[in-house]
C-alpha cells in the first residue's frame, strides 16, 4: 500500500492523463505502469553502456548512466516519501531522466547540438521526451510509451523557448516561468545529489582527484572530520564511503527540511497551485546550496576538466562529428530501416528532416557501438 499522499502530490485523480487513452492497469497504478514501461524500453537497457563521466569501457567499477539513474531513483524515492509525494511517479521520472543522453556524456551531447545547429539543435532533455513520446516503437496502439502527462512533465527538465513554443501545454511553463509538480522537482534535485556524490567517489577511485584536494570542499571536509572523529584507524576505502554516504544524507536531510518549510510557507493545496508558483519549492537552504555549489565547482575544475577526462571528451567530439558527417554524406552507411526513414523525412522536411533522423540514430548509440561505427565509417 502506498502511504497517504499530501494534497499537493500528483495523483491519478488530478492527472492530465495519457495522450492515447487506455484501460486502467489491473495490479498496479498508472505511474507504476509508466515506470515499468520505462524499464522495459530499449533506451533504458542501453543506459548500461553509456558514459556518465568515464567512458564505459575504461573500467567496470565506474558509474554508467544506468547505475546513475538507479541511484537517482533511490534518492528521489526517499525524498518523495518523506514529503508524502507520489513515490511511483518520482521513480518513473528518475529512471527516465537520462534516456535521451548521447554516448560519451556531455561532450557527446554538446557536439551533437553543434552538428544540428542549422537543423533545430539537439537538447538532451527534449531528446529524453522524444524517446518516450516517439522513438520507442513497439506498442500496437500508439507511438512511444504513451506515458502520463506528469511523467512527461518531469522528464522535460529544461527546454529552449523556441522548442517550448512547439510543445503546447507541456512547454508552457518554460515560457511563463512556472514550475512542474513537486515530484518533477524532487527528481531534478535527486539527480544533482546523486551525480555530485558519485562523481567524487568515481573520481577518487580513478585517482583523478585526491582526498587532500577534496578537503577544499567544505561539504566533504565537514563529513570527513566527523568520520575521522568516530573511527581513528579507518582505511581509505571505508573512509571515503563513510564520508560520501554522510554527504548524501546531509544534503537529503537539508533538502527535505527546507522543502517542508517552503511547502508550509506557501501552502499549496493541490498540484495546480504548485505549478502556478514562480519558484520551485523543493530546494536546499541557502547555506547548503552554497556548499553544494562549491562542490560542483570543485568537480568542474578538478575532475571534468582533468587532462585525462579531457582527452576522452576530445575523442568523443571527434567520433560524434565524424559519424554525423559520414551519415549525412552517405546514407548507405545507415542501417536499412534508419535509411528508409531518413529518405522519407528528407523528402517531407528537407535536409533538416534527414539530419534529425541521423541525430536520433547517433543519440541512441552506446559508447562502444559509436566507437565501432567510427572505425567502420572511417574505412568506408
Ligand atoms: Mg542525470
XYZ file of C-alpha atoms and ligand atoms in Angstrom:
381
model
C 0.000 0.000 0.000
C 1.138 3.492 -0.799
C 1.200 5.843 2.178
C -1.396 8.630 2.060
C -0.320 11.387 -0.275
C -0.286 15.097 0.502
C -2.980 17.153 -1.244
C -0.302 18.819 -3.418
C 1.109 15.470 -4.644
C 0.394 14.263 -8.174
C -2.455 11.743 -8.214
C -4.289 9.750 -10.843
C -7.454 11.631 -9.915
C -5.987 15.042 -10.820
C -3.781 13.724 -13.644
C -3.860 15.121 -17.135
C -3.625 11.513 -18.242
C -2.214 9.888 -21.362
C -2.315 11.221 -24.913
C -3.916 7.951 -26.068
C -6.486 6.747 -23.567
C -6.021 3.167 -22.316
C -7.854 0.868 -19.897
C -6.631 1.262 -16.309
C -3.918 -1.206 -15.237
C -5.066 -4.100 -13.082
C -2.402 -4.792 -10.495
C -0.533 -1.507 -10.336
C -1.283 2.176 -10.534
C -0.806 4.373 -13.613
C 2.582 5.704 -12.509
C 3.877 2.212 -11.746
C 2.810 1.308 -15.267
C 4.902 4.221 -16.554
C 7.894 3.072 -14.533
C 7.503 -0.454 -15.885
C 7.277 0.760 -19.488
C 10.449 2.766 -18.972
C 12.310 -0.237 -17.528
C 11.204 -2.374 -20.491
C 12.313 0.196 -23.074
C 15.314 -0.333 -25.334
C 16.647 3.127 -24.443
C 16.742 2.148 -20.756
C 18.738 -1.002 -21.449
C 21.245 0.987 -23.484
C 21.985 3.253 -20.497
C 24.182 0.434 -19.229
C 26.718 1.158 -21.932
C 26.651 4.944 -21.860
C 29.140 7.160 -20.110
C 28.388 9.203 -17.090
C 31.853 10.789 -16.750
C 34.147 7.885 -17.596
C 33.853 6.072 -20.902
C 32.070 2.803 -20.363
C 34.913 0.504 -21.308
C 37.502 2.285 -19.143
C 36.674 0.127 -16.176
C 33.906 -1.871 -14.648
C 33.866 -0.009 -11.363
C 32.584 3.348 -12.551
C 29.056 4.639 -12.826
C 27.261 4.300 -16.091
C 24.078 6.131 -16.973
C 22.146 3.070 -15.868
C 23.608 2.873 -12.368
C 23.394 6.674 -12.156
C 19.682 6.543 -12.990
C 19.091 3.851 -10.368
C 20.900 5.950 -7.737
C 18.820 8.988 -8.710
C 15.653 6.909 -8.300
C 16.788 5.669 -4.881
C 17.432 9.193 -3.609
C 14.304 10.555 -5.277
C 12.051 7.932 -3.711
C 13.386 8.648 -0.230
C 12.704 12.371 -0.622
C 9.275 11.820 -2.190
C 8.185 9.507 0.591
C 9.471 11.839 3.306
C 7.368 14.641 1.811
C 4.254 12.483 1.216
C 4.649 12.888 -2.534
C 3.923 10.310 -5.199
C 6.848 7.897 -4.939
C 5.919 5.884 -8.026
C 5.800 8.952 -10.237
C 9.082 10.206 -8.796
C 10.701 6.843 -9.514
C 9.405 6.833 -13.089
C 10.773 10.323 -13.770
C 14.150 9.500 -12.192
C 14.589 6.310 -14.211
C 13.680 8.103 -17.446
C 15.509 11.383 -16.894
C 18.623 10.483 -18.917
C 17.086 8.327 -21.667
C 17.903 10.955 -24.290
C 21.565 11.210 -23.469
C 24.024 10.682 -26.307
C 27.045 8.399 -25.946
C 30.048 9.965 -24.128
C 28.164 12.161 -21.684
C 28.029 15.924 -22.014
C 30.795 16.163 -24.595
C 28.778 13.983 -26.972
C 25.639 15.954 -26.430
C 27.330 19.334 -26.945
C 28.891 18.188 -30.180
C 25.657 16.744 -31.496
C 23.985 20.056 -30.701
C 26.680 21.791 -32.743
C 26.205 19.343 -35.641
C 22.474 20.119 -35.517
C 22.759 23.896 -35.226
C 21.234 24.548 -38.650
C 18.637 21.813 -38.157
C 16.889 22.772 -34.931
C 19.642 21.826 -32.457
C 19.887 18.924 -30.061
C 18.767 19.206 -26.422
C 19.185 16.100 -24.256
C 16.137 16.750 -22.047
C 13.989 17.204 -25.083
C 15.522 14.057 -26.525
C 14.534 12.096 -23.394
C 10.960 13.224 -24.013
C 11.306 12.337 -27.694
C 12.449 8.829 -26.753
C 9.339 8.169 -24.650
C 6.930 10.068 -26.939
C 8.117 8.960 -30.361
C 11.251 6.864 -30.705
C 10.309 3.786 -28.675
C 8.217 1.995 -31.277
C 6.772 -1.234 -30.021
C 3.167 -0.809 -28.955
C 0.414 -1.630 -31.401
C -1.959 1.193 -30.488
C 0.314 4.210 -30.137
C 3.693 5.699 -30.813
C 6.199 5.882 -27.985
C 5.372 4.722 -24.457
C 2.211 6.847 -24.083
C 3.240 7.968 -20.588
C 1.173 10.007 -18.146
C 1.345 13.798 -18.513
C 3.086 14.196 -15.130
C 5.839 11.747 -16.066
C 6.457 13.601 -19.332
C 6.371 16.932 -17.488
C 9.091 15.658 -15.157
C 11.282 14.275 -17.933
C 11.319 17.666 -19.661
C 13.562 19.397 -17.151
C 14.874 22.124 -19.423
C 13.776 23.346 -22.791
C 14.657 26.301 -25.015
C 11.961 28.921 -25.698
C 11.719 28.008 -29.357
C 11.112 24.343 -28.576
C 8.728 25.192 -25.734
C 6.550 27.027 -28.252
C 6.165 23.820 -30.258
C 5.190 21.715 -27.244
C 1.797 23.198 -26.354
C 0.706 22.707 -22.755
C 3.844 20.801 -21.777
C 6.074 23.681 -22.908
C 4.064 26.487 -21.407
C 5.843 26.621 -18.051
C 9.138 27.458 -19.762
C 7.543 30.473 -21.424
C 5.719 31.654 -18.305
C 8.455 30.955 -15.748
C 6.256 28.477 -13.866
C 7.049 25.177 -12.160
C 6.387 21.489 -12.728
C 4.809 19.315 -9.994
C 6.804 18.526 -6.864
C 7.718 15.001 -7.995
C 9.494 16.529 -11.003
C 11.259 18.984 -8.719
C 12.363 16.125 -6.461
C 13.737 14.123 -9.399
C 15.732 17.133 -10.533
C 17.353 17.616 -7.117
C 17.923 13.876 -6.656
C 19.895 13.961 -9.924
C 22.128 16.756 -8.545
C 22.731 14.974 -5.251
C 23.455 11.672 -6.975
C 25.940 12.840 -9.562
C 27.930 15.206 -7.360
C 28.481 12.499 -4.816
C 29.118 9.588 -7.121
C 31.491 11.679 -9.190
C 33.514 12.296 -6.020
C 33.530 8.539 -5.474
C 34.441 7.642 -9.066
C 36.992 10.473 -9.239
C 38.735 9.197 -6.113
C 38.746 5.596 -7.293
C 40.054 6.609 -10.698
C 42.847 8.513 -8.933
C 41.977 11.725 -10.800
C 41.225 13.658 -7.617
C 42.660 13.162 -4.135
C 41.286 13.380 -0.623
C 43.693 16.258 0.101
C 42.296 18.222 -2.819
C 38.746 17.452 -1.753
C 39.304 18.971 1.668
C 38.918 22.298 -0.127
C 35.226 21.432 -0.400
C 33.624 22.376 2.927
C 30.910 19.801 2.404
C 33.470 16.998 2.044
C 35.754 18.331 4.787
C 32.916 18.588 7.302
C 31.758 15.000 6.827
C 35.292 13.673 6.624
C 36.026 15.179 10.045
C 33.005 13.538 11.589
C 34.136 10.171 10.205
C 37.731 10.566 11.485
C 36.436 11.644 14.878
C 34.446 8.433 15.155
C 36.980 5.957 13.684
C 40.659 6.814 14.029
C 42.216 3.975 12.052
C 39.868 3.582 9.161
C 41.465 2.601 5.855
C 40.918 4.733 2.779
C 38.079 2.808 1.160
C 35.599 2.744 4.048
C 36.748 6.270 4.961
C 35.718 7.541 1.533
C 32.447 5.649 1.582
C 31.524 6.753 5.107
C 32.243 10.349 4.097
C 30.213 10.204 0.901
C 27.215 8.498 2.462
C 27.179 11.255 5.096
C 27.340 13.904 2.386
C 24.321 12.373 0.665
C 22.435 12.091 3.935
C 23.306 15.671 4.885
C 22.077 17.013 1.539
C 18.907 14.919 1.534
C 18.070 15.947 5.121
C 18.548 19.621 4.362
C 16.511 19.310 1.183
C 13.633 17.550 2.942
C 13.562 20.018 5.850
C 13.861 23.128 3.693
C 11.269 21.869 1.211
C 8.874 21.055 4.047
C 9.211 24.631 5.306
C 8.740 26.026 1.798
C 5.610 23.946 1.348
C 4.100 25.006 4.644
C 5.025 28.636 3.970
C 3.448 28.668 0.504
C 0.582 26.387 1.454
C -0.275 24.866 -1.946
C -3.400 22.725 -1.607
C -3.111 20.997 -4.961
C -0.702 20.376 -7.829
C -2.087 23.265 -9.884
C -1.066 25.698 -7.154
C 2.427 24.190 -7.170
C 2.585 24.646 -10.949
C 1.446 28.258 -10.674
C 4.353 29.319 -8.441
C 7.316 31.281 -9.789
C 9.890 29.348 -7.772
C 10.487 25.680 -7.014
C 9.551 24.545 -3.508
C 11.981 21.634 -3.466
C 15.319 23.230 -2.633
C 18.262 23.364 -0.275
C 18.654 26.026 2.410
C 20.825 28.960 1.278
C 23.834 27.729 3.271
C 23.673 24.190 1.938
C 23.061 25.442 -1.595
C 26.390 27.286 -1.261
C 28.180 24.143 -0.062
C 26.720 22.077 -2.861
C 27.621 24.730 -5.416
C 31.180 24.817 -4.105
C 31.453 21.054 -4.600
C 30.087 21.337 -8.137
C 32.672 23.980 -8.948
C 35.378 21.781 -7.443
C 34.338 18.880 -9.654
C 34.191 21.033 -12.760
C 37.719 22.373 -12.305
C 39.394 19.271 -10.908
C 37.534 16.362 -12.456
C 35.531 17.307 -15.561
C 38.409 19.456 -16.831
C 41.107 16.992 -15.790
C 43.531 16.223 -18.650
C 42.568 12.562 -18.688
C 38.837 13.313 -18.869
C 39.541 15.970 -21.495
C 41.391 13.511 -23.710
C 38.282 11.370 -23.604
C 35.941 14.259 -24.354
C 38.098 15.445 -27.274
C 37.919 11.989 -28.749
C 34.172 11.890 -28.118
C 33.662 15.098 -30.098
C 35.664 13.721 -32.986
C 33.645 10.493 -33.008
C 30.259 12.248 -32.946
C 31.267 14.748 -35.638
C 32.711 12.035 -37.873
C 29.592 9.911 -37.564
C 27.254 12.810 -38.248
C 29.199 13.944 -41.326
C 29.512 10.389 -42.637
C 25.791 9.567 -42.362
C 24.767 12.913 -43.828
C 27.172 12.483 -46.708
C 26.413 8.839 -47.434
C 23.031 7.470 -46.313
C 24.143 3.973 -47.393
C 26.154 3.816 -44.163
C 22.914 3.804 -42.158
C 21.089 0.563 -41.321
C 18.273 -0.002 -43.792
C 15.351 0.953 -41.525
C 17.045 4.192 -40.492
C 17.994 4.880 -44.073
C 14.388 4.493 -45.231
C 13.258 6.895 -42.525
C 15.973 9.400 -43.375
C 14.996 9.335 -47.071
C 11.326 9.771 -46.189
C 11.962 12.670 -43.797
C 14.365 14.264 -46.257
C 11.587 14.239 -48.809
C 9.000 15.594 -46.346
C 11.020 18.186 -44.454
C 14.231 18.714 -46.428
C 17.777 18.236 -45.246
C 16.848 19.037 -41.618
C 14.458 16.090 -41.682
C 17.328 13.798 -42.622
C 19.585 15.417 -40.013
C 17.024 14.709 -37.264
C 16.912 11.018 -38.166
C 20.716 10.903 -38.101
C 20.804 12.725 -34.732
C 18.239 10.306 -33.269
C 20.317 7.390 -34.514
C 23.579 8.729 -33.066
C 21.941 9.769 -29.770
C 20.645 6.233 -29.291
C 24.105 4.657 -29.627
C 26.059 3.212 -26.730
C 29.672 4.322 -26.295
C 31.113 1.094 -27.642
C 28.776 0.978 -30.626
C 29.681 4.576 -31.507
C 33.379 3.693 -31.337
C 32.881 0.631 -33.565
C 30.831 2.692 -36.042
C 33.511 5.369 -36.069
C 36.117 2.775 -37.079
C 33.788 1.392 -39.731
C 32.786 4.690 -41.395
C 36.380 5.909 -41.472
C 37.300 2.879 -43.565
C 34.275 3.297 -45.835
Mg 21.301 12.630 -14.647
